Coordinates of C-alpha atoms and ligand atoms in Angstrom, one line a residue:
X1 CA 7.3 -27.1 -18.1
X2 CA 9.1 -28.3 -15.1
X3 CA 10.2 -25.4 -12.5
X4 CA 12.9 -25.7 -10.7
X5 CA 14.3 -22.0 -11.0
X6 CA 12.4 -18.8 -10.2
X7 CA 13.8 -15.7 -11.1
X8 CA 11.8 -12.1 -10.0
X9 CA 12.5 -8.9 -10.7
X10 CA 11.9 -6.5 -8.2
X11 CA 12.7 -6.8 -4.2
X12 CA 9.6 -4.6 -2.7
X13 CA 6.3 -5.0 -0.9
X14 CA 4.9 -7.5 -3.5
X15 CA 8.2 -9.7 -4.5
X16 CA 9.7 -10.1 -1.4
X17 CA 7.0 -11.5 0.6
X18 CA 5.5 -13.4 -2.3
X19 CA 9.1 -15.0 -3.1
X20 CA 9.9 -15.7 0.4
X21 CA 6.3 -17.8 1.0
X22 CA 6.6 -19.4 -2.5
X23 CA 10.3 -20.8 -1.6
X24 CA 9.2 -22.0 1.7
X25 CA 6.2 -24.2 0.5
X26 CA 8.6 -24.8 -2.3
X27 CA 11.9 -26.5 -0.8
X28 CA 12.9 -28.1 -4.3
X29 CA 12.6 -24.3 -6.8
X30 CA 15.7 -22.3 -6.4
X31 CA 13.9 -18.5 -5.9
X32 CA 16.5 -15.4 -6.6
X33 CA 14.9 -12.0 -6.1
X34 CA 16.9 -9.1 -7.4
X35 CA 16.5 -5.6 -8.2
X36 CA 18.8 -2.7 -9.3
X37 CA 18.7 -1.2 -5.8
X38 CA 22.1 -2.2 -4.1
X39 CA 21.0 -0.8 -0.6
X40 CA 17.8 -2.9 -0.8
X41 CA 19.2 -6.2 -1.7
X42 CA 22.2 -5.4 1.0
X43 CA 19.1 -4.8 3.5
X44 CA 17.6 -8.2 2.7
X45 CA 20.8 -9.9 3.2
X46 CA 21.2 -8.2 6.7
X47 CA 21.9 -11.7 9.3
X48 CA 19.6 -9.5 11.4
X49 CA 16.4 -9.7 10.0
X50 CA 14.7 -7.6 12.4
X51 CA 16.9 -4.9 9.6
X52 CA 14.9 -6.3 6.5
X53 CA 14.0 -3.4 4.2
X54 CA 9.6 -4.3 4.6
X55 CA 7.8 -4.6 8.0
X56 CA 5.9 -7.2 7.4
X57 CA 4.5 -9.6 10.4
X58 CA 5.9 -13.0 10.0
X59 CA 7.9 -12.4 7.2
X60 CA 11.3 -12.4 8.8
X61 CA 10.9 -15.7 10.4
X62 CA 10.2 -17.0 6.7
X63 CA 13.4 -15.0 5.3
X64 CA 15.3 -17.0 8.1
X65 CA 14.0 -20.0 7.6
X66 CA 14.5 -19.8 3.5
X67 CA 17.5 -17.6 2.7
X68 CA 21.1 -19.2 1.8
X69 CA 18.6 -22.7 1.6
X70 CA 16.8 -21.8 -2.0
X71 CA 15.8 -18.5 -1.4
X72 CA 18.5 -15.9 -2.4
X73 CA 18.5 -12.1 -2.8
X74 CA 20.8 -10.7 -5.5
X75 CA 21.5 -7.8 -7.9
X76 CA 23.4 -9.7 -10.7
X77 CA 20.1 -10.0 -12.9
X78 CA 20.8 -11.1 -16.0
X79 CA 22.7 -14.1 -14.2
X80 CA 19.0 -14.9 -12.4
X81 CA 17.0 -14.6 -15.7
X82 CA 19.1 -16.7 -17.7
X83 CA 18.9 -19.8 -15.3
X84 CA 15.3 -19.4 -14.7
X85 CA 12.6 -20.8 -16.7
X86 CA 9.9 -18.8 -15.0
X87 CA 10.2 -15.1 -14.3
X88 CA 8.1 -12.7 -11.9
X89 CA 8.0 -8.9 -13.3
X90 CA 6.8 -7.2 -9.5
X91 CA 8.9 -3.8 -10.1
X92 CA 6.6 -0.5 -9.2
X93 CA 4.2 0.8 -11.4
X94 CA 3.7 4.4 -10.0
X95 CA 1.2 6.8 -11.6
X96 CA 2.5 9.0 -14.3
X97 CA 4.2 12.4 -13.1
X98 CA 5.0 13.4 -16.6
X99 CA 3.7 14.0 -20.1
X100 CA 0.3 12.3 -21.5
X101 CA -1.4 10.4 -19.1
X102 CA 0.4 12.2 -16.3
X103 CA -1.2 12.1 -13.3
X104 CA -3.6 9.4 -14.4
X105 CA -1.9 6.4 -16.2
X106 CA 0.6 4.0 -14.8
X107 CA 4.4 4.3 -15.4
X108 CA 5.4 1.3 -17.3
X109 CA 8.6 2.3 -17.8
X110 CA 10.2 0.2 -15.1
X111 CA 8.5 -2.8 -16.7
X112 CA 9.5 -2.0 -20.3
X113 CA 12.7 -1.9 -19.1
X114 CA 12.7 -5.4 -17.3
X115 CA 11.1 -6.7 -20.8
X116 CA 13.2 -5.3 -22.8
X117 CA 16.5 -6.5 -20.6
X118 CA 14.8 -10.2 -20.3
X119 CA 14.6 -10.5 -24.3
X120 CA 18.2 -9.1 -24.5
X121 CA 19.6 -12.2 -22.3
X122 CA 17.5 -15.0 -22.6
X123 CA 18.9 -18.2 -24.5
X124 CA 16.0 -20.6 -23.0
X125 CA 12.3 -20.6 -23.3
X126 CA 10.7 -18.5 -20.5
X127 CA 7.3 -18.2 -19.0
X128 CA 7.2 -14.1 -17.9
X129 CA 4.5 -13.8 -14.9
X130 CA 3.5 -9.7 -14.6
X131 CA 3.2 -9.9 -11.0
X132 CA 3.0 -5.4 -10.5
X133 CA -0.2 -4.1 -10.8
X134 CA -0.9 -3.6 -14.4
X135 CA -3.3 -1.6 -16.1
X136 CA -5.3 -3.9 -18.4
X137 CA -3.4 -4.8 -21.8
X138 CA 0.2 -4.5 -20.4
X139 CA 0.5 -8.0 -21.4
X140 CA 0.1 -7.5 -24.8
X141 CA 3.2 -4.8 -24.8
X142 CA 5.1 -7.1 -22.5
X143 CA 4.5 -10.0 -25.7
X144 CA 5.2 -7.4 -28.4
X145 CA 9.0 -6.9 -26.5
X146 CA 9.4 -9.8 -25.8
X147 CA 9.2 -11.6 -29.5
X148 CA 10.2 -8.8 -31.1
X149 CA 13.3 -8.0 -29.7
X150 CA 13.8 -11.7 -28.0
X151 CA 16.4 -14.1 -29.9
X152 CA 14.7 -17.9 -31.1
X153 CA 13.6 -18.4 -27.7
X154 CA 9.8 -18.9 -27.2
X155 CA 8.7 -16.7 -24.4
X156 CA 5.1 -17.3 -22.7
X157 CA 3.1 -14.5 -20.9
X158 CA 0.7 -14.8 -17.9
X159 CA -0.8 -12.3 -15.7
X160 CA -0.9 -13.0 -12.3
X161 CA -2.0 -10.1 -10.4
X162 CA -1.3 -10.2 -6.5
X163 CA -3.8 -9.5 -3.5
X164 CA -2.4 -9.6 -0.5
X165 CA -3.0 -6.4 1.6
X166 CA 0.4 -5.5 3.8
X167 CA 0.4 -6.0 7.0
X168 CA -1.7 -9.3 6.7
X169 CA 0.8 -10.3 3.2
X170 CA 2.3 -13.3 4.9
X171 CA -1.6 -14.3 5.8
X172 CA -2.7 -13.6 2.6
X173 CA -0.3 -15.6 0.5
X174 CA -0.2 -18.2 2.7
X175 CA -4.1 -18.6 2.8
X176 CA -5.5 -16.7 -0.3
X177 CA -9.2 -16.4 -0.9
X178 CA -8.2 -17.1 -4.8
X179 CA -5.0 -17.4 -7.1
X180 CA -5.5 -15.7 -10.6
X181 CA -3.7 -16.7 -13.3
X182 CA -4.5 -15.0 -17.1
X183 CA -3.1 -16.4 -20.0
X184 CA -2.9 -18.3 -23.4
X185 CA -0.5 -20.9 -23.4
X186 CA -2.2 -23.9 -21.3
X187 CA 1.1 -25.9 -20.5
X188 CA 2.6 -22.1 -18.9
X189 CA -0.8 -21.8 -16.6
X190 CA -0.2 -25.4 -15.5
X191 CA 3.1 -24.4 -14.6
X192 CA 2.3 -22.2 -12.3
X193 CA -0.7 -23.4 -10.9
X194 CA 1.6 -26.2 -10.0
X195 CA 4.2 -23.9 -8.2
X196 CA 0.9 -22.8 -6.4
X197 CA -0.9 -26.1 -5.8
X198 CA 2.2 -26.9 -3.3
X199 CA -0.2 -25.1 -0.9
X200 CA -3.2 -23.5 -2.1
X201 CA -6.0 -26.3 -2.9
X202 CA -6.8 -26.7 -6.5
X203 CA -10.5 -25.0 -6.6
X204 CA -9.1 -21.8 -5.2
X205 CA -6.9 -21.2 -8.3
X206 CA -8.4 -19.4 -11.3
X207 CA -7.8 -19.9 -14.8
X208 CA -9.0 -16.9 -16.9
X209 CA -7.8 -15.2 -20.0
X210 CA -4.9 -12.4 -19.7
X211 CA -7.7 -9.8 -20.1
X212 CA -10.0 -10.8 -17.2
X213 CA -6.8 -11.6 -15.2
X214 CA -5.5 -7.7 -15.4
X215 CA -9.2 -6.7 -15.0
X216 CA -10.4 -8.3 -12.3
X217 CA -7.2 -6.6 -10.4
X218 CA -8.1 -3.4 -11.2
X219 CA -11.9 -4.2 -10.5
X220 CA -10.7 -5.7 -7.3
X221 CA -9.4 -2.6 -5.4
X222 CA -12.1 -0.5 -7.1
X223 CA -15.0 -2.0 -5.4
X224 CA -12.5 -2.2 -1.8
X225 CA -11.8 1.3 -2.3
X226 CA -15.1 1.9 -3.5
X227 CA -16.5 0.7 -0.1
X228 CA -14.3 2.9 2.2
X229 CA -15.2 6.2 0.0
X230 CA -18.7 5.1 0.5
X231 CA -19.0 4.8 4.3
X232 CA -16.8 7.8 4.5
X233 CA -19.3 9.6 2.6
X234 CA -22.1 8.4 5.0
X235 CA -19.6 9.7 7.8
X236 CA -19.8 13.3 7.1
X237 CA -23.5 12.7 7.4
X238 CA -23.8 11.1 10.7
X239 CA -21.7 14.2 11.7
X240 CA -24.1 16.7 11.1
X241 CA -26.8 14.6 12.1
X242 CA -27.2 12.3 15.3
X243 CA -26.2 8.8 13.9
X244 CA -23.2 6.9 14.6
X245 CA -20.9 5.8 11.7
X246 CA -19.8 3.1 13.8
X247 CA -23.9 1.5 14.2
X248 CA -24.3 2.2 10.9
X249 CA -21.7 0.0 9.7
X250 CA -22.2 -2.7 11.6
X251 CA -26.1 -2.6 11.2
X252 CA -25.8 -2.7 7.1
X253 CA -22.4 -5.2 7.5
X254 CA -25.0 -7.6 9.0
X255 CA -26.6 -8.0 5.5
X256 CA -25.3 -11.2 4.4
X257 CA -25.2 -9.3 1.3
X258 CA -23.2 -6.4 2.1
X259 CA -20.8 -8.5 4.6
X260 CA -18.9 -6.9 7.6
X261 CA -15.4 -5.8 5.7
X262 CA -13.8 -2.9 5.0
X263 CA -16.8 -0.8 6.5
X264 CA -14.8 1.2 8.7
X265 CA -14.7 4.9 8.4
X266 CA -11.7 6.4 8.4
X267 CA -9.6 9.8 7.4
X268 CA -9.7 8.5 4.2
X269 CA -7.8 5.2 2.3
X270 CA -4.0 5.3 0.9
X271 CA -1.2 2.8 -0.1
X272 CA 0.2 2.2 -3.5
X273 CA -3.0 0.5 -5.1
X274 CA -6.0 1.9 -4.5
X275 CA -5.9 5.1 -5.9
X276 CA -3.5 4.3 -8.8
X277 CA -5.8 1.2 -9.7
X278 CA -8.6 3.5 -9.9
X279 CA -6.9 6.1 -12.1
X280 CA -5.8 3.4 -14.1
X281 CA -9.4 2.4 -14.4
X282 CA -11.0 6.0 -15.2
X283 CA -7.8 6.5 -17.4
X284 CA -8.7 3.0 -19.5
X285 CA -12.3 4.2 -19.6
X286 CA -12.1 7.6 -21.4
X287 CA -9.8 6.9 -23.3
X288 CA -12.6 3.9 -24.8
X289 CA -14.6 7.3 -24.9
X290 CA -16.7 5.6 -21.6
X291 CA -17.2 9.3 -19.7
X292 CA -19.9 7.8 -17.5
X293 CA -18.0 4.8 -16.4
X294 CA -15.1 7.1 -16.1
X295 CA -16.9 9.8 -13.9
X296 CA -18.6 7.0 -11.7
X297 CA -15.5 5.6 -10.2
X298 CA -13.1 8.8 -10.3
X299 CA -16.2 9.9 -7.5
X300 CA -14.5 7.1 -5.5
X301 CA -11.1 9.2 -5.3
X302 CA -12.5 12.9 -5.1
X303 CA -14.4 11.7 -2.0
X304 CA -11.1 10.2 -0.2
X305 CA -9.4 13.8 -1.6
X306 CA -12.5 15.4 0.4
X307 CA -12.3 13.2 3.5
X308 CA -8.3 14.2 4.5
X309 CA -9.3 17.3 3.5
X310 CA -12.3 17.6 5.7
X311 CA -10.1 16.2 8.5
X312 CA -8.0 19.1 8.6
X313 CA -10.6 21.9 8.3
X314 CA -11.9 20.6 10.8
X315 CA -8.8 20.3 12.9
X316 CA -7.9 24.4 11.7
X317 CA -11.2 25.2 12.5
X318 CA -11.6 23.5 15.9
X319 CA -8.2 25.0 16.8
X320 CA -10.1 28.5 16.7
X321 CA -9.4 29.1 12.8
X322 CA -5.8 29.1 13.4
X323 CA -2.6 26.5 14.0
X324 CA -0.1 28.6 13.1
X325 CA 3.0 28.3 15.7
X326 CA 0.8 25.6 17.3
X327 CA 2.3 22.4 17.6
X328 CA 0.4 19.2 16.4
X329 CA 1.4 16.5 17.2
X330 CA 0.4 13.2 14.1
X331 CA 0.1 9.7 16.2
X332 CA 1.3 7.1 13.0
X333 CA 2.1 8.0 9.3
X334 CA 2.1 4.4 7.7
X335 CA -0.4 4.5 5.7
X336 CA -2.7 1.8 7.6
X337 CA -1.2 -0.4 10.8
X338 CA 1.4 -3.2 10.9
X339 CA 3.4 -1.8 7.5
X340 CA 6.4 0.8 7.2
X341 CA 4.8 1.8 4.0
X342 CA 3.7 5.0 4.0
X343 CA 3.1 5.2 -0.1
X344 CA -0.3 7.5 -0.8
X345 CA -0.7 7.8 3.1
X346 CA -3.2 9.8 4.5
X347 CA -0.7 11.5 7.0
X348 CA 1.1 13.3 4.2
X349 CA -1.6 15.0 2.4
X350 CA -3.4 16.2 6.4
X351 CA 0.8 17.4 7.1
X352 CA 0.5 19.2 4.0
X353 CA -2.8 21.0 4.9
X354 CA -1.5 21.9 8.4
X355 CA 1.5 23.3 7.0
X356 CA 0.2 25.7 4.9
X357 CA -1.3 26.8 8.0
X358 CA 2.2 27.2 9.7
X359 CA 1.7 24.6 11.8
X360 CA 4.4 22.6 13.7
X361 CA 4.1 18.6 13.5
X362 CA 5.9 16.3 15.6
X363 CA 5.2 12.9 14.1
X364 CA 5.8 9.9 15.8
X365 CA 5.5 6.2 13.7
X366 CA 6.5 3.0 15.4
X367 CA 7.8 1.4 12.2
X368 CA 8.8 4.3 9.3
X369 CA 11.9 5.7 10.2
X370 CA 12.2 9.8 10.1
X371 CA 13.7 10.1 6.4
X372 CA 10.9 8.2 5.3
X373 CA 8.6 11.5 6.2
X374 CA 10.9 14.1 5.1
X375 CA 11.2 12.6 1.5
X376 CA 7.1 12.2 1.3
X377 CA 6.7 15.5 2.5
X378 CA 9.5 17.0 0.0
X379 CA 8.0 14.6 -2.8
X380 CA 5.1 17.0 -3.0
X381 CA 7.1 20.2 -3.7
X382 CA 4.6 22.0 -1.3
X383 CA 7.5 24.1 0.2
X384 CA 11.3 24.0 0.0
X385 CA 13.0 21.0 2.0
X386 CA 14.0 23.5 4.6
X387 CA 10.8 24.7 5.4
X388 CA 9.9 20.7 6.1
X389 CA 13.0 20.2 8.3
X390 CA 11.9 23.5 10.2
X391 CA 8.3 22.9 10.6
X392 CA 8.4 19.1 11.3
X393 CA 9.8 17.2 13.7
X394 CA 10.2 13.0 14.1
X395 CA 10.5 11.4 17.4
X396 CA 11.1 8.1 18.4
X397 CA 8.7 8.0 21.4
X398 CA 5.3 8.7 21.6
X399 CA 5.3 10.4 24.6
X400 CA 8.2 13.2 23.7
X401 CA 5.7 13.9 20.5
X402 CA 3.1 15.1 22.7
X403 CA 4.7 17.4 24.8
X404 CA 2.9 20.8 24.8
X405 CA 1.2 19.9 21.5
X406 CA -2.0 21.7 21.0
X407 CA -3.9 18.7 19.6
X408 CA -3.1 15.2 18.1
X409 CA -4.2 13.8 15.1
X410 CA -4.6 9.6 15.0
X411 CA -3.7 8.9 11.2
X412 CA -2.8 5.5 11.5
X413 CA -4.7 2.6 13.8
X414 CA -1.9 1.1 15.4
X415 CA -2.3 -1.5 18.1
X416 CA -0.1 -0.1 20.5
X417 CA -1.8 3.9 20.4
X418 CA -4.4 1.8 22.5
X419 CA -2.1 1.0 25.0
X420 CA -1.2 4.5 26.1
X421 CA -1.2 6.1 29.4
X422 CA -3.2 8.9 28.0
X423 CA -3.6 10.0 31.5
X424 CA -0.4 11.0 31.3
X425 CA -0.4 11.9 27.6
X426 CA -3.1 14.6 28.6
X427 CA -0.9 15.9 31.5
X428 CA 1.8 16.8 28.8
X429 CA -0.2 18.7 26.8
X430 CA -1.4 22.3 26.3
X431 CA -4.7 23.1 27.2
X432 CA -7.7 22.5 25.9
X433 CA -6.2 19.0 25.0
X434 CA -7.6 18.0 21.8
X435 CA -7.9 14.9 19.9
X436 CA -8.6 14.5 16.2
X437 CA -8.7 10.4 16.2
X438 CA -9.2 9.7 11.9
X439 CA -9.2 5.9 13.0
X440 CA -11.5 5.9 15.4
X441 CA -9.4 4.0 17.7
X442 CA -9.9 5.4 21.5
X443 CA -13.3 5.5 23.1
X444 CA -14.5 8.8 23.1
X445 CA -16.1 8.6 26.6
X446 CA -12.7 7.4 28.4
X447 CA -11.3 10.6 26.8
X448 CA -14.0 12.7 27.5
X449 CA -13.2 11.8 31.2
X450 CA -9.8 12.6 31.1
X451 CA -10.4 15.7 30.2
X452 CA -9.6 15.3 26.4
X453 CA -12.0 17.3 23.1
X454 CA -12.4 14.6 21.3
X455 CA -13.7 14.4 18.1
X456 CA -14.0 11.5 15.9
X457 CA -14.6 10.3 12.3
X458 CA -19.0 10.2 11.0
X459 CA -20.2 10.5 15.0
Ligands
UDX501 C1 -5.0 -3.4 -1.2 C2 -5.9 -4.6 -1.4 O1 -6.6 -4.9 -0.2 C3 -5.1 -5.8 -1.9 O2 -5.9 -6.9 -2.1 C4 -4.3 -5.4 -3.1 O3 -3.5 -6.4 -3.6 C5 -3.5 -4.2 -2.9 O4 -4.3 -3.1 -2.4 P1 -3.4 -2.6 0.7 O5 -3.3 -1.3 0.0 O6 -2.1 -3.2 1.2 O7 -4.1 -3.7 -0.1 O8 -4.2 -2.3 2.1 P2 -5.8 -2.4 2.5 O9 -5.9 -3.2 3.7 O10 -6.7 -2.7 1.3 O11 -6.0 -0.9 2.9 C6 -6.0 0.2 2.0 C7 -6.4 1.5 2.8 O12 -7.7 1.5 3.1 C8 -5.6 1.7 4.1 O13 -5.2 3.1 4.2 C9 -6.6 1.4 5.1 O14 -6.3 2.0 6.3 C10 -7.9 1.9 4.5 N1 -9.1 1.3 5.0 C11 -9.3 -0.1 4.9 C12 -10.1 2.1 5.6 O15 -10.0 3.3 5.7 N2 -11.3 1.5 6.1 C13 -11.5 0.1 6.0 O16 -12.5 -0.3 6.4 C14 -10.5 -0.7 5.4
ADP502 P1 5.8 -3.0 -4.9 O1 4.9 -2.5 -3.8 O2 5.0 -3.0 -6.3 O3 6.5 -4.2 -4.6 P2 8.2 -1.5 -4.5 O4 8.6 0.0 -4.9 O5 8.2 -1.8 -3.1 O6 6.8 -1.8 -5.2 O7 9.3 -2.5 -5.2 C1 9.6 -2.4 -6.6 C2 11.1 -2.8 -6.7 O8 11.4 -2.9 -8.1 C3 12.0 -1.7 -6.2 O9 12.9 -2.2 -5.2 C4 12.8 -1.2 -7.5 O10 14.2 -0.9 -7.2 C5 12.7 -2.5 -8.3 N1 12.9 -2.2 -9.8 C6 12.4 -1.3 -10.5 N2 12.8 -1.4 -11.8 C7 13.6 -2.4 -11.9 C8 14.4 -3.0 -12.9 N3 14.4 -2.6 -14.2 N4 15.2 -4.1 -12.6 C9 15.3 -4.5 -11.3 N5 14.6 -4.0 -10.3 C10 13.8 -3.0 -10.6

């Protein structure tokens, strides 16, 4: 089928980037993104794109370049389904909070919604591409909507899971190590490997069934994550022994067969995928009965759950068993660098900790704006909103966040904490000045000789 509308449903992390890079290799497709959220789309029609709802290096340029030309933001949705003749499901897919599953298996409410709204107001054929990370066999229930609530119109299904990491999206999609696409209907795969092919060479796109497609997502981020929670685990052992996370990394990274990536120890992984993929995964495996496969990679989560945690006994304990009244002050809450994402984020869970200690936390993030942390700190229904607004504060400069701060804690590993006078940093503090770095960011000798305790991650 010939594309020359794109509609996709769902203006976050994963559609808006994707969309904007497939509209600019794509002059001739008219690509409308919408969503239900008013505020969003109004933020991604800001004229100042520096406003743009997602942080994202490179994408604004892109939006610039694209929007008002054929690449348009919009929340009139059945309008943008019914002139497209390919359609991108990337809403959310958050982990169950409710009922069976909860806590485990992905939400697929917001996708059964979109299914059941796309069968509702289609009059022309459509090829529906789930885009959100799925757990495997969504497809079939995004088929069974579709034909049996659809009108006569013939609706084709393909899965084609996304893998670009933020921060690097714009990278990713414009140079990505492989396109998947799952499906059935050869003539709907072509399709989109054409929309594709405008920029990503031929041998780099995979044809697969839908099955493998949703797998190898889930599989994906299960072996990433897997690797993190494994060096991690190796980290807590170099601390109680004399070897150096950071050698051991890059000595096993030099097997060819291990390779150098995602190797670096750290207060332990977040972000929307990783941990829901893997629930997904355990989830899918017991409920096949598969306890074994289901305990093996659940390990992968109960060791990040023991790593944030470690990082804050550890904090407590260094503090002289207490924090309470202390300040603390968290340097980044994203949950890695370059993003204002801070879904899953370490930060929250190592806030939490030190709050039940009655500590104080000033938090300073170059990119998430201070309701952002309020909300994920409320979001866990630790302790009553007020308590949060009493017991944590947000600045917009680093240096204000440090002042007479007892320790700080490094959660995320952005450039610019590098750049620091920490001379001056050190001056503001209280004394002993401590640093807790979960990156692993600043050398610990320059610290030491500033006068800084300064403690690490796995050395
Ligand atoms: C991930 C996958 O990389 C991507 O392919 C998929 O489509 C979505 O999920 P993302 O969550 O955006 O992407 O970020 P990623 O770069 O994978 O980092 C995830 C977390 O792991 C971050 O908190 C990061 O700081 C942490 N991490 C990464 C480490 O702690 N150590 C490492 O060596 C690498
Ligand atoms: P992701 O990281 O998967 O892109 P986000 O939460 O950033 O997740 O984005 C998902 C977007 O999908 C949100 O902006 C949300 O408002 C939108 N959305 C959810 N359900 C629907 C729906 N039924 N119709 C339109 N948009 C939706």
């Amino acid at each position: 089928m010939q594309i020359n509308n794109i509609c996709c449903i769902g203006a976050g992390y994963v559609g808006g980037p994707t969309m904007a890079v497939i509209a600019k290799k794509n002059p001739n497709i008219k690509v409308t993104i919408v969503d239900i959220n008013e505020e969003r789309i109004a933020a991604w029609n800001e004229n100042d794109v520096s406003k743009l709802p997602i942080y994202e290096p490179g994408l604004a340029e892109i939006v610039k370049e694209t929007r008002g030309k054929n690449l348009f933001f919009s929340t009139e949705i059945d309008k943008a389904i019914d002139e497209s003749e390919m359609i991108f499901i990337s809403v959310n897919t958050p982990t169950k909070t409710y009922g069976k599953g909860k806590g485990m298996a992905a939400d697929l409410k917001y996708v059964e919604l979109c299914a059941r709204n796309i069968a509702k107001v289609a009059t022309t054929d459509k090829i529906v591409v789930e885009k959100s990370t799925l757990p495997v066999r969504t497809a079939q229930a995004i088929k069974s909507i579709l034909h049996n609530t659809g009108g006569d119109v013939n609706f084709s299904i393909l899965s084609n899971p996304e893998f670009l990491a933020e921060g690097t999206a714009i990278q990713d999609l414009l140079n990505p190590d492989r396109v998947l696409i799952g499906g059935e209907s050869q003539d709907a795969i072509e399709s989109l490997a054409n929309v594709y092919g405008s920029w990503v060479p031929q041998d780099r796109i995979l044809r697969t069934n839908v099955w493998s497609s949703e797998l190898s997502k889930l599989t994906a981020n299960a072996f990433l994550a897997q690797r993190i929670s494994s060096i991690n685990a190796i980290s807590e052992l170099c601390e109680k022994t004399e070897a150096n996370v950071a050698e051991v990394s890059k000595a096993i990274g030099m097997d060819s067969r291990i390779g150098p990536k995602f190797l670096n120890a750290s207060v332990g992984f977040g972000g929307s995928c990783f941990q829901k993929d893997i629930l997904n995964l355990v989830y899918i495996a017991r409920s096949y009965g598969l306890n074994e496969v289901a305990d093996y990679w659940e390990q992968v989560i109960i060791l990040n759950d023991h790593q944030k945690r470690r990082f804050s006994d550890n904090l407590i304990s260094t503090l002289y068993n207490t924090v309470s009244g202390k300040k603390i002050a968290m340097l980044g809450w994203a949950f890695k660098k370059d993003t204002n994402d801070t879904r899953e984020s370490a930060a929250i869970y190592v806030a939490d900790h030190l709050l039940n200690e009655q500590a104080n936390i000033a938090v300073y993030d170059p990119k998430v704006p201070s309701k952002k942390v309020y909300t994920d700190l409320n979001y866990l229904q630790t302790r009553s909103e007020n308590e949060n607004k009493e017991l944590v504060e947000t600045f917009d400069n680093p240096y204000n966040a440090v002042k007479n701060a007892h320790a700080i804690a490094i959660m995320t590993e952005w450039d610019e904490f590098k750049t620091y006078d920490w001379k001056k940093i050190y001056d503001l503090m209280k004394k002993p000045a401590f640093i807790f770095d979960g990156r692993n960011i600043l050398n610990k000798s320059e610290m030491e000789k500033i006068g800084f305790e300064y403690s690490s991650i796995g050395h």
